[in-house]
XYZ file of C-alpha atoms in Angstrom:
108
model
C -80.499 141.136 81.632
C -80.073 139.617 78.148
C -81.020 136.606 76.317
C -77.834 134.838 77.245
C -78.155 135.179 80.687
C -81.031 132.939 80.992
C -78.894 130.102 79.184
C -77.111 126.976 80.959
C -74.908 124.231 79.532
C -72.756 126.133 76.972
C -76.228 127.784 75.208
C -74.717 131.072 75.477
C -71.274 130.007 73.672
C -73.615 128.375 70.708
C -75.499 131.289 70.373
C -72.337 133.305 70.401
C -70.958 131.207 67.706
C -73.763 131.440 65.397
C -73.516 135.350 65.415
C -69.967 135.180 65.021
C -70.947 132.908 61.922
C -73.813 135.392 60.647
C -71.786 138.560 60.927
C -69.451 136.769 58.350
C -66.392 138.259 59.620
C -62.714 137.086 57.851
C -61.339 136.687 61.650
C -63.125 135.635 65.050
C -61.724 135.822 68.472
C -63.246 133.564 71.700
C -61.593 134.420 74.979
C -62.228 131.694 76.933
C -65.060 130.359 75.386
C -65.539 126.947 77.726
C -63.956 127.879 80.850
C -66.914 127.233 82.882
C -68.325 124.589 80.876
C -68.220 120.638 82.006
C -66.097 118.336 79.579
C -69.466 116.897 77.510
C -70.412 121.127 76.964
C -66.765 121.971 76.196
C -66.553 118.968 73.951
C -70.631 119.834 71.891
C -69.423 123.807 71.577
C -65.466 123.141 70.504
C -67.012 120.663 67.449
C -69.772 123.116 66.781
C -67.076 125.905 65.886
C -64.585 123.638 64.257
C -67.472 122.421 61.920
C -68.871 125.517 61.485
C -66.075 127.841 61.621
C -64.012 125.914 59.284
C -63.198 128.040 56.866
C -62.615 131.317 58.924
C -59.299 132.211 60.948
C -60.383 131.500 64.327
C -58.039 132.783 67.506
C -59.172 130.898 70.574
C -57.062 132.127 74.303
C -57.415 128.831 76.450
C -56.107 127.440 79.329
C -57.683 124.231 78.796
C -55.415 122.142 76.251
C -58.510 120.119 75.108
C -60.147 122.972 73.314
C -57.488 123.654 71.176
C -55.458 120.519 70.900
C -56.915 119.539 67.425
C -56.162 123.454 66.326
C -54.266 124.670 63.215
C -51.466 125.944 64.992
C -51.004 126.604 68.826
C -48.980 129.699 70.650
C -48.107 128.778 73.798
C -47.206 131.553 76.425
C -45.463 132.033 79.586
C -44.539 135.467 80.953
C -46.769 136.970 78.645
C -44.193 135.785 75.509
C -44.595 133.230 72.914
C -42.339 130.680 73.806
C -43.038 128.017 71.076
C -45.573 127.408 68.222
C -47.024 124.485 66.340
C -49.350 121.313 66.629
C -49.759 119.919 69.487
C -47.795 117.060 68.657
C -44.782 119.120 67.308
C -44.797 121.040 71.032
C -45.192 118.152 73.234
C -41.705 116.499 71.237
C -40.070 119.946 71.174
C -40.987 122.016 74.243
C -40.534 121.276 77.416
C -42.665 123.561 79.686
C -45.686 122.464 77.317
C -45.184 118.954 77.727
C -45.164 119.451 81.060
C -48.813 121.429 81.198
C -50.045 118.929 78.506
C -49.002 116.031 81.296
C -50.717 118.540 84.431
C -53.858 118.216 82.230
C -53.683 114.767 81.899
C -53.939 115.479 77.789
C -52.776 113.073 75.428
């Protein structure tokens, strides 16, 4: 057992963050980082990284839409290709199947 085992409420994805943030590295993956998290959780660790994060390239693999709706960029994939990039406003007025899983969500 570790130290993040013993932590609840997204503790483990802060203190995950803050070593990504020490180790100083020029690129930073999170798989999933808040897929078991409630919306408040999500919603504290997704502004942590943004504000702390803000000047690294960051590649975050959702399925939620609201942790990366405010992103850069977004690659959105079905079938295991990219079918479309861009905000989030440029895909929901350009591609279809994303507008469509924005509007499943219940995203605006």
């Amino acid at each position: 057992m570790n130290a993040d085992d013993s932590c609840q409420g997204g503790q483990s994805q802060r203190l995950q963050i803050a070593r990504a943030y020490l180790k100083d590295a020029e690129i930073l993956i999170f798989d999933e980082a808040t897929a078991n998290l409630d919306a408040d959780s999500e919603y504290a660790i997704i502004s942590s990284l943004y504000s702390v994060l803000k000047e690294k390239t960051v590649v975050i693999i959702a399925h939620r839409l609201s942790t990366v709706k405010d992103v850069d960029c977004i690659f959105f994939l079905e079938e295991r290709k990219i079918t479309g990039s861009g905000t989030h406003k440029e895909l929901l007025e350009n591609h279809e199947r994303y507008a469509r899983f924005v509007q499943e969500q219940m995203i605006e």
